[in-house]
Coordinates of C-alpha atoms and ligand atoms in Angstrom, one line a residue:
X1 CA 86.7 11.1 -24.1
X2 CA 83.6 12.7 -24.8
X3 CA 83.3 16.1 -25.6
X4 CA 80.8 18.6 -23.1
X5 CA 77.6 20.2 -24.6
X6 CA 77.3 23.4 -23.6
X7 CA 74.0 24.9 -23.5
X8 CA 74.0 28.8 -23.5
X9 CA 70.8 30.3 -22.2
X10 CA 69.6 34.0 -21.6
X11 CA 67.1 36.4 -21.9
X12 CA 66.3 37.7 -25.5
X13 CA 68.6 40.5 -26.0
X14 CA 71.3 39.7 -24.0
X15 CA 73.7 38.7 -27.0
X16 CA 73.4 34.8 -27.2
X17 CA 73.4 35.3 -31.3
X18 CA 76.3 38.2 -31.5
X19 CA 78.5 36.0 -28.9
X20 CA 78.5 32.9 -30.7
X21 CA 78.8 35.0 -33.8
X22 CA 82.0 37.1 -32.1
X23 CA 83.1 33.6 -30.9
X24 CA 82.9 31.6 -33.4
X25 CA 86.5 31.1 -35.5
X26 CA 88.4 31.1 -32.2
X27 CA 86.0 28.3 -31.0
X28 CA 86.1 26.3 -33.9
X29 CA 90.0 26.9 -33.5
X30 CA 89.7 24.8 -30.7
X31 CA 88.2 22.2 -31.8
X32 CA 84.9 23.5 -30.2
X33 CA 81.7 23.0 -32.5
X34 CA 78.5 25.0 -32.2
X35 CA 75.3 23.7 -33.7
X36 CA 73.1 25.4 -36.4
X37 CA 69.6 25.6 -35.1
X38 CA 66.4 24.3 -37.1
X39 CA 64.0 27.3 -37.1
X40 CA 60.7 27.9 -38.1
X41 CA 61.5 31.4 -39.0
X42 CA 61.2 33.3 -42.4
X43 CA 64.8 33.0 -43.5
X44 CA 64.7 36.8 -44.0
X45 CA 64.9 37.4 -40.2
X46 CA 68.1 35.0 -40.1
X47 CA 71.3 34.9 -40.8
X48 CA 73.8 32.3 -41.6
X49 CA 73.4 31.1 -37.9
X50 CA 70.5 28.9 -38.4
X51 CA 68.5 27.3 -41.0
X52 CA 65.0 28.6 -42.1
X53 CA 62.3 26.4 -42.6
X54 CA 58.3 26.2 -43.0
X55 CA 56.5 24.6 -39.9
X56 CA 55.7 21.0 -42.0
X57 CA 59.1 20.8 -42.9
X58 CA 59.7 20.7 -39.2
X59 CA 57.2 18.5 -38.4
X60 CA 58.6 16.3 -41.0
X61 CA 62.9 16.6 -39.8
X62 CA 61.4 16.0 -36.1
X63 CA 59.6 12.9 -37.4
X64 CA 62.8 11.6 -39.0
X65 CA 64.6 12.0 -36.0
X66 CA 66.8 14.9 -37.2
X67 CA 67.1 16.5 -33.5
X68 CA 69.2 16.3 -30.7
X69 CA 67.0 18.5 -28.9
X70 CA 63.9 20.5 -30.2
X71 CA 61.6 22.9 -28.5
X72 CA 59.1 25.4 -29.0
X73 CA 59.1 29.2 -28.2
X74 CA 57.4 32.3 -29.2
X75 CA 55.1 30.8 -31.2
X76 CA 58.6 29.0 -33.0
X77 CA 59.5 25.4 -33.4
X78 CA 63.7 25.0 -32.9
X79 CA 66.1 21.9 -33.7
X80 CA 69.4 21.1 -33.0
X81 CA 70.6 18.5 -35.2
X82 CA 71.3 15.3 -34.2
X83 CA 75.1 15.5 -35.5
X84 CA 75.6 17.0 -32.2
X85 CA 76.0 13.6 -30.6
X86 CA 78.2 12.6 -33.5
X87 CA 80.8 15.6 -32.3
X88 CA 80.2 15.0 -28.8
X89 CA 81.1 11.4 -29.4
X90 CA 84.3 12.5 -31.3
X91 CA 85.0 14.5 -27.9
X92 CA 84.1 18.0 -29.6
X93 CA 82.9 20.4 -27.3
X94 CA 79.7 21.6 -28.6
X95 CA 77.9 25.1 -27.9
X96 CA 74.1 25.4 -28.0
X97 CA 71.8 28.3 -28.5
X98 CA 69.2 26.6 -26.1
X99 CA 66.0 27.7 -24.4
X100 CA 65.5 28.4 -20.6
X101 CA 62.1 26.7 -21.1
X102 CA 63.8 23.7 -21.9
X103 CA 66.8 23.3 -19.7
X104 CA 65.3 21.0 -17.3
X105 CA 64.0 18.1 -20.4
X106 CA 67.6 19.1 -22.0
X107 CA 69.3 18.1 -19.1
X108 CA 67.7 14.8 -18.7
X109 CA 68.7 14.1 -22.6
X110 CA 72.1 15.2 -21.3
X111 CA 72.9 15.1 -17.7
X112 CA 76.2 16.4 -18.3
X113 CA 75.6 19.5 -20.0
X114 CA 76.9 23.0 -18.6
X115 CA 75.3 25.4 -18.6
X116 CA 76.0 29.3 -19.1
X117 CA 74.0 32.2 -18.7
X118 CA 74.4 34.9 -20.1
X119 CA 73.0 37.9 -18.4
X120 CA 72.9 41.5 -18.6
X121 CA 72.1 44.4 -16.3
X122 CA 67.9 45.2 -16.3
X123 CA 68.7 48.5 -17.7
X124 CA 70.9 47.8 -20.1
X125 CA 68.6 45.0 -21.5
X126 CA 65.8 47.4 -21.5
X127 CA 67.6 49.8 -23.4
X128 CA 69.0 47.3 -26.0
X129 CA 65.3 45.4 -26.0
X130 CA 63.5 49.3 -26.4
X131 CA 66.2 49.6 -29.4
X132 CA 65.2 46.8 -31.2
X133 CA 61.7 47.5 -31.4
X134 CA 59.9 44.5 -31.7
X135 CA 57.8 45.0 -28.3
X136 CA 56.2 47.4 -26.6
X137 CA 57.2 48.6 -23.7
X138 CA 54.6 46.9 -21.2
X139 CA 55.7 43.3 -23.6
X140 CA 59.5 44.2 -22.5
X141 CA 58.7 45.1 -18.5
X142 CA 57.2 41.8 -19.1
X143 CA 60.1 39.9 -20.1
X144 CA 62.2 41.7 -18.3
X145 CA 60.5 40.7 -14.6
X146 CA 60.5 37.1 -16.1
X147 CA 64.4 37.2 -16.8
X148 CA 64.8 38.4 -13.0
X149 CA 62.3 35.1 -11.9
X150 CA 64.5 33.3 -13.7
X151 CA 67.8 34.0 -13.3
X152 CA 67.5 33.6 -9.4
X153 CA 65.7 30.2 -10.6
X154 CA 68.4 29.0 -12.4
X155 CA 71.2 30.3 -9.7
X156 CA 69.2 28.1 -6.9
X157 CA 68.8 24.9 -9.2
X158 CA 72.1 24.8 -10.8
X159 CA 75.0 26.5 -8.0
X160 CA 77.7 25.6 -11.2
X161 CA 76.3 27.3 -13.7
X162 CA 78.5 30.4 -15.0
X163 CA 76.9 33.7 -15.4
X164 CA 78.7 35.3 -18.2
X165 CA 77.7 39.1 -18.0
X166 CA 77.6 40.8 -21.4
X167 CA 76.2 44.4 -20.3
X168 CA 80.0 45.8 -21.3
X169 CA 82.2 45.3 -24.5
X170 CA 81.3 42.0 -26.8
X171 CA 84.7 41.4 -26.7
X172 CA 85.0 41.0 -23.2
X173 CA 82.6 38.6 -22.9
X174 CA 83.8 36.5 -25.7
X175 CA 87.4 36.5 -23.9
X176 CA 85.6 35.1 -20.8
X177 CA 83.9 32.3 -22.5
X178 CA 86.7 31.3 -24.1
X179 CA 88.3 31.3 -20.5
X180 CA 85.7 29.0 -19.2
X181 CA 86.6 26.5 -21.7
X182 CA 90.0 26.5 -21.3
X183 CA 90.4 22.8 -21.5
X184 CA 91.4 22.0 -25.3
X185 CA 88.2 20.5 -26.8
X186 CA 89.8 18.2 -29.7
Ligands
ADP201 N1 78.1 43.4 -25.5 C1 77.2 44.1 -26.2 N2 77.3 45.5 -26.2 C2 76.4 46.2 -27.0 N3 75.4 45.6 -27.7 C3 75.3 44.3 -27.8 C4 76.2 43.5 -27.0 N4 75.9 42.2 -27.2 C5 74.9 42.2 -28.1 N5 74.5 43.4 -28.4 C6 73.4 43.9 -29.2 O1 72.2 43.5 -28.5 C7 71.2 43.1 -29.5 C8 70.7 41.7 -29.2 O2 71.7 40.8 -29.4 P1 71.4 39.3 -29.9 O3 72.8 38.6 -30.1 O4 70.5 39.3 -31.1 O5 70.7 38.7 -28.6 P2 69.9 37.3 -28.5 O6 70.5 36.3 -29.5 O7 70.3 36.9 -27.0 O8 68.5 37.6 -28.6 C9 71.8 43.2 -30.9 O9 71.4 44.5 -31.4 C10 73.3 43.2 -30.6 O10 74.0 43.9 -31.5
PRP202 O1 62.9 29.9 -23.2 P1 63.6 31.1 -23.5 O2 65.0 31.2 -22.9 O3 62.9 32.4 -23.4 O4 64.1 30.9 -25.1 C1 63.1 30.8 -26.1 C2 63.8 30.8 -27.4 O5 64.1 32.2 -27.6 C3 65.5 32.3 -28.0 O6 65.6 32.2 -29.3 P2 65.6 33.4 -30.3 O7 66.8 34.2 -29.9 O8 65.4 32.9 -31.6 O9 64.3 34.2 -29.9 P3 64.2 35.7 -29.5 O10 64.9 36.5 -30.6 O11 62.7 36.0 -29.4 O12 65.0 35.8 -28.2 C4 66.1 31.1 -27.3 O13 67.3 30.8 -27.9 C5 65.1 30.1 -27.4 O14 65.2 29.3 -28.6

């Protein structure tokens, strides 16, 4: 049987990077796979998560098919590999870092795919988006009243979708996602 893809979506800052990094060796204990992105990002500002690389090489992987799924974001190009549809074939679950941007063209590739959203409360984002300091304050008002517009979006369009809040303990939220996929994947 084939596996299911799940695509994880939520605002910057809400912890889509630390929960797939807190996740990860109990969900590849389960057989569960999750893809390494393709990003057009100076490999400084990375970690092991994804794969750095310069915008032609992009250009270049996109026109040799190497994607699943791409998008662009921030002024960033992202790819998911293609070997995703190898694992999903194999009946892998697989878990994807995806875009809110792109759901809708994602989910013609793959009518199937779930999707969970990760959320956290408005304050708590602020503070942890204020903490970071890559924007100013009006640039994070700003994505924060675009979170709100589209998580009430994304409730109406998709009534199975599972909100995973992550404003208390990484751990907590890991233990929920792991919940949701209960079913063995492989
Ligand atoms: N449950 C949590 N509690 C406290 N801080 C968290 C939690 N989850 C993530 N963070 C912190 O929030 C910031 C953003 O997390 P990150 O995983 O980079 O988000 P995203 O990938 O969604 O942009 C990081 O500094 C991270 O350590
Ligand atoms: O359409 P959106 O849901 O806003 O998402 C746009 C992109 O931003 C996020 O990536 P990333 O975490 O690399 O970017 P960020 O650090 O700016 O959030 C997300 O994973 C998407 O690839």
């Amino acid at each position: 049987m084939a596996g299911r893809l799940i695509y994880l979506i939520g605002p910057s800052g809400s912890g889509k990077d630390s929960l797939l990094d807190a996740a990860r060796e109990q969900l590849t204990a389960r057989g569960c796979r999750i893809a390494r992105r393709v990003i057009t990002r100076s490999a400084e500002a990375m970690g092991e998560a994804a794969l750095a690389v310069s915008a032609a090489q992009f250009e270049q992987m996109r026109e040799d098919g190497a994607f699943a799924l791409h998008w662009q974001a921030n002024g960033l190009h992202y790819g998911i590999p293609r070997v995703i549809d190898q694992w999903l074939g194999e009946g892998h679950d697989v878990l994807v870092n995806g875009s809110r941007g792109y759901l809708n063209t994602a989910r013609q590739r793959y009518p199937n795919l779930q999707v969970v959203l990760l959320s956290v409360e408005q304050d708590i984002l602020r503070q942890r988006l204020l903490a970071r300091g890559r924007e100013s304050q009006e640039e994070v008002e700003a994505r924060l009243a675009r979170n709100a517009r589209f998580a009430s979006e994304a409730r109406e369009a998709d009534p199975g979708l599972l909100v995973l809040d992550n404003s208390g303990p990484l751990a907590d939220t890991v233990s929920h996602l792991l919940a949701h996929l209960e079913r063995p994947c492989n």
